[in-house]
Each structure stands twice: as C-alpha cells, then as structure tokens.
C-alpha cells in the first residue's frame, strides 16, 4: 500500500472542484481531516504550478480573496482564469463568494 501524501491528497480534492466554483484552503484542510493545516494546503497549491490538471486558481482564502495570485504567471492570471469561468472578481475579491463556494465536505463522499 502506498503511503499517504498530503499534497497529493490536496491535488485530488482540487481536481474535483467544478468549473465556475471555488473553495478555500481551510475547507480542503478540514475535508482531509486536518482543519488546522490551511497553510499547508497553500504550500501544496504553490507547489503544483506546472500541473495543468490541478486548477489551483479555484482555491482562495476563507474570505474569497485571491491570496495566491502572486504565484501565477502574471498579476492578473488567477483573476483571468476565474473570470473565464464566469466568476466576477473586484479588487482581488470574489463577488458573491458564498454563491460560488464549493465545500468538499458537503460535495464529496
């Protein structure tokens, strides 16, 4: 049996976020049974650049702020990707965040 790898577990959750939806670092951490590890989820997101099958742009902070935007190719890349999926962002914050929020603890078994 292969040992568990937290980063890979994070990536598996992120791959399941539907287009046009977002989740938070903390929601992923809670789903994985490690609710105090939101920062580690952020580190996983930072480490996944170059993995096109992991939609890291769909992971934001608990207030809907694009806190990871500096780790994308340009200052507007994260917002551009979200906008292409129909999510409106103003001043680095998702408008109607609750409407777009996807909670893996509710959506995944």
C-alpha atoms as a PDB file:
ATOM      1  CA  UNK A   1       0.000   0.000   0.000  1.00  0.00           C
ATOM      2  CA  UNK A   2       1.323   3.444  -0.949  1.00  0.00           C
ATOM      3  CA  UNK A   3       1.847   5.864   1.958  1.00  0.00           C
ATOM      4  CA  UNK A   4      -0.434   8.899   2.189  1.00  0.00           C
ATOM      5  CA  UNK A   5       0.946  12.147   0.805  1.00  0.00           C
ATOM      6  CA  UNK A   6      -0.838  15.301   1.969  1.00  0.00           C
ATOM      7  CA  UNK A   7      -0.003  17.317  -1.152  1.00  0.00           C
ATOM      8  CA  UNK A   8      -1.324  14.564  -3.440  1.00  0.00           C
ATOM      9  CA  UNK A   9      -4.488  14.338  -1.333  1.00  0.00           C
ATOM     10  CA  UNK A  10      -4.934  18.111  -1.733  1.00  0.00           C
ATOM     11  CA  UNK A  11      -4.484  17.810  -5.506  1.00  0.00           C
ATOM     12  CA  UNK A  12      -7.118  15.079  -5.697  1.00  0.00           C
ATOM     13  CA  UNK A  13      -9.635  17.367  -3.983  1.00  0.00           C
ATOM     14  CA  UNK A  14      -8.733  20.387  -6.122  1.00  0.00           C
ATOM     15  CA  UNK A  15      -9.138  18.354  -9.320  1.00  0.00           C
ATOM     16  CA  UNK A  16     -12.783  17.821  -8.338  1.00  0.00           C
ATOM     17  CA  UNK A  17     -13.708  21.494  -7.912  1.00  0.00           C
ATOM     18  CA  UNK A  18     -16.222  22.165 -10.698  1.00  0.00           C
ATOM     19  CA  UNK A  19     -15.621  24.904 -13.227  1.00  0.00           C
ATOM     20  CA  UNK A  20     -17.172  28.160 -12.049  1.00  0.00           C
ATOM     21  CA  UNK A  21     -16.808  27.226  -8.378  1.00  0.00           C
ATOM     22  CA  UNK A  22     -14.137  27.947  -5.765  1.00  0.00           C
ATOM     23  CA  UNK A  23     -13.139  26.616  -2.379  1.00  0.00           C
ATOM     24  CA  UNK A  24     -10.812  27.694   0.410  1.00  0.00           C
ATOM     25  CA  UNK A  25      -7.567  26.373   1.795  1.00  0.00           C
ATOM     26  CA  UNK A  26      -9.295  25.724   5.103  1.00  0.00           C
ATOM     27  CA  UNK A  27     -12.220  23.831   3.552  1.00  0.00           C
ATOM     28  CA  UNK A  28      -9.775  21.477   1.844  1.00  0.00           C
ATOM     29  CA  UNK A  29      -7.791  21.012   5.052  1.00  0.00           C
ATOM     30  CA  UNK A  30     -10.970  20.270   7.029  1.00  0.00           C
ATOM     31  CA  UNK A  31     -12.129  17.752   4.428  1.00  0.00           C
ATOM     32  CA  UNK A  32      -8.787  15.972   4.692  1.00  0.00           C
ATOM     33  CA  UNK A  33      -9.191  15.753   8.476  1.00  0.00           C
ATOM     34  CA  UNK A  34      -6.526  18.328   9.202  1.00  0.00           C
ATOM     35  CA  UNK A  35      -8.512  21.535   9.751  1.00  0.00           C
ATOM     36  CA  UNK A  36      -5.515  23.411  11.160  1.00  0.00           C
ATOM     37  CA  UNK A  37      -3.469  22.795   8.015  1.00  0.00           C
ATOM     38  CA  UNK A  38      -4.859  25.502   5.730  1.00  0.00           C
ATOM     39  CA  UNK A  39      -1.373  26.966   5.323  1.00  0.00           C
ATOM     40  CA  UNK A  40      -0.049  23.575   4.232  1.00  0.00           C
ATOM     41  CA  UNK A  41      -2.798  23.444   1.591  1.00  0.00           C
ATOM     42  CA  UNK A  42      -1.467  26.811   0.406  1.00  0.00           C
ATOM     43  CA  UNK A  43       2.018  25.356   0.152  1.00  0.00           C
ATOM     44  CA  UNK A  44       0.606  22.486  -1.899  1.00  0.00           C
ATOM     45  CA  UNK A  45      -1.073  24.981  -4.230  1.00  0.00           C
ATOM     46  CA  UNK A  46       2.196  26.860  -4.631  1.00  0.00           C
ATOM     47  CA  UNK A  47       3.995  23.607  -5.439  1.00  0.00           C
ATOM     48  CA  UNK A  48       1.531  22.478  -8.121  1.00  0.00           C
ATOM     49  CA  UNK A  49       2.405  25.014 -10.800  1.00  0.00           C
ATOM     50  CA  UNK A  50       3.305  23.038 -13.866  1.00  0.00           C
ATOM     51  CA  UNK A  51       0.494  20.566 -13.121  1.00  0.00           C
ATOM     52  CA  UNK A  52      -2.164  21.658 -15.624  1.00  0.00           C
ATOM     53  CA  UNK A  53      -4.676  19.115 -14.314  1.00  0.00           C
ATOM     54  CA  UNK A  54      -4.786  20.874 -10.898  1.00  0.00           C
ATOM     55  CA  UNK A  55      -6.962  24.031 -11.140  1.00  0.00           C
ATOM     56  CA  UNK A  56      -5.162  25.944  -8.387  1.00  0.00           C
ATOM     57  CA  UNK A  57      -6.901  29.163  -9.409  1.00  0.00           C
ATOM     58  CA  UNK A  58     -10.089  27.790  -7.829  1.00  0.00           C
ATOM     59  CA  UNK A  59      -8.586  27.835  -4.320  1.00  0.00           C
ATOM     60  CA  UNK A  60      -8.800  31.124  -2.408  1.00  0.00           C
ATOM     61  CA  UNK A  61      -8.739  32.241   1.200  1.00  0.00           C
ATOM     62  CA  UNK A  62     -11.733  31.954   3.532  1.00  0.00           C
ATOM     63  CA  UNK A  63     -12.933  35.438   2.607  1.00  0.00           C
ATOM     64  CA  UNK A  64     -12.851  34.870  -1.148  1.00  0.00           C
ATOM     65  CA  UNK A  65      -9.649  36.849  -1.628  1.00  0.00           C
ATOM     66  CA  UNK A  66      -7.159  35.772  -4.295  1.00  0.00           C
ATOM     67  CA  UNK A  67      -4.362  35.448  -1.752  1.00  0.00           C
ATOM     68  CA  UNK A  68      -2.346  33.119  -4.007  1.00  0.00           C
ATOM     69  CA  UNK A  69      -2.416  35.334  -7.086  1.00  0.00           C
ATOM     70  CA  UNK A  70       1.287  36.189  -6.828  1.00  0.00           C
ATOM     71  CA  UNK A  71       2.207  32.584  -7.602  1.00  0.00           C
ATOM     72  CA  UNK A  72       0.665  32.657 -11.072  1.00  0.00           C
ATOM     73  CA  UNK A  73       2.429  33.752 -14.254  1.00  0.00           C
ATOM     74  CA  UNK A  74       1.218  37.349 -14.085  1.00  0.00           C
ATOM     75  CA  UNK A  75      -0.503  39.567 -11.513  1.00  0.00           C
ATOM     76  CA  UNK A  76      -3.872  39.055 -13.246  1.00  0.00           C
ATOM     77  CA  UNK A  77      -3.576  35.393 -14.319  1.00  0.00           C
ATOM     78  CA  UNK A  78      -5.610  33.966 -11.421  1.00  0.00           C
ATOM     79  CA  UNK A  79      -8.370  36.533 -11.879  1.00  0.00           C
ATOM     80  CA  UNK A  80      -8.354  35.969 -15.649  1.00  0.00           C
ATOM     81  CA  UNK A  81      -8.812  32.207 -15.190  1.00  0.00           C
ATOM     82  CA  UNK A  82     -11.691  32.730 -12.753  1.00  0.00           C
ATOM     83  CA  UNK A  83     -13.301  35.353 -14.999  1.00  0.00           C
ATOM     84  CA  UNK A  84     -13.184  32.903 -17.905  1.00  0.00           C
ATOM     85  CA  UNK A  85     -15.296  30.576 -15.728  1.00  0.00           C
ATOM     86  CA  UNK A  86     -17.887  33.263 -15.003  1.00  0.00           C
ATOM     87  CA  UNK A  87     -16.621  34.331 -11.582  1.00  0.00           C
ATOM     88  CA  UNK A  88     -16.527  38.082 -11.057  1.00  0.00           C
ATOM     89  CA  UNK A  89     -13.553  39.427  -9.125  1.00  0.00           C
ATOM     90  CA  UNK A  90     -13.220  43.005  -7.928  1.00  0.00           C
ATOM     91  CA  UNK A  91     -10.101  44.290  -6.173  1.00  0.00           C
ATOM     92  CA  UNK A  92      -8.811  40.709  -5.752  1.00  0.00           C
ATOM     93  CA  UNK A  93     -12.023  39.530  -4.052  1.00  0.00           C
ATOM     94  CA  UNK A  94     -14.669  37.196  -5.472  1.00  0.00           C
ATOM     95  CA  UNK A  95     -18.069  38.861  -5.775  1.00  0.00           C
ATOM     96  CA  UNK A  96     -20.865  36.611  -4.429  1.00  0.00           C
ATOM     97  CA  UNK A  97     -18.271  34.320  -2.849  1.00  0.00           C
ATOM     98  CA  UNK A  98     -20.905  32.273  -0.986  1.00  0.00           C
ATOM     99  CA  UNK A  99     -22.748  31.628  -4.260  1.00  0.00           C
ATOM    100  CA  UNK A 100     -19.590  30.213  -5.880  1.00  0.00           C
ATOM    101  CA  UNK A 101     -18.255  28.401  -2.802  1.00  0.00           C
ATOM    102  CA  UNK A 102     -17.810  24.647  -3.156  1.00  0.00           C
ATOM    103  CA  UNK A 103     -17.332  22.783   0.115  1.00  0.00           C
ATOM    104  CA  UNK A 104     -15.652  19.402  -0.386  1.00  0.00           C
ATOM    105  CA  UNK A 105     -17.076  18.177   2.945  1.00  0.00           C
ATOM    106  CA  UNK A 106     -20.580  18.636   1.504  1.00  0.00           C
ATOM    107  CA  UNK A 107     -19.850  17.611  -2.074  1.00  0.00           C
ATOM    108  CA  UNK A 108     -17.502  14.636  -1.782  1.00  0.00           C
ATOM    109  CA  UNK A 109     -18.154  11.365  -0.043  1.00  0.00           C
END
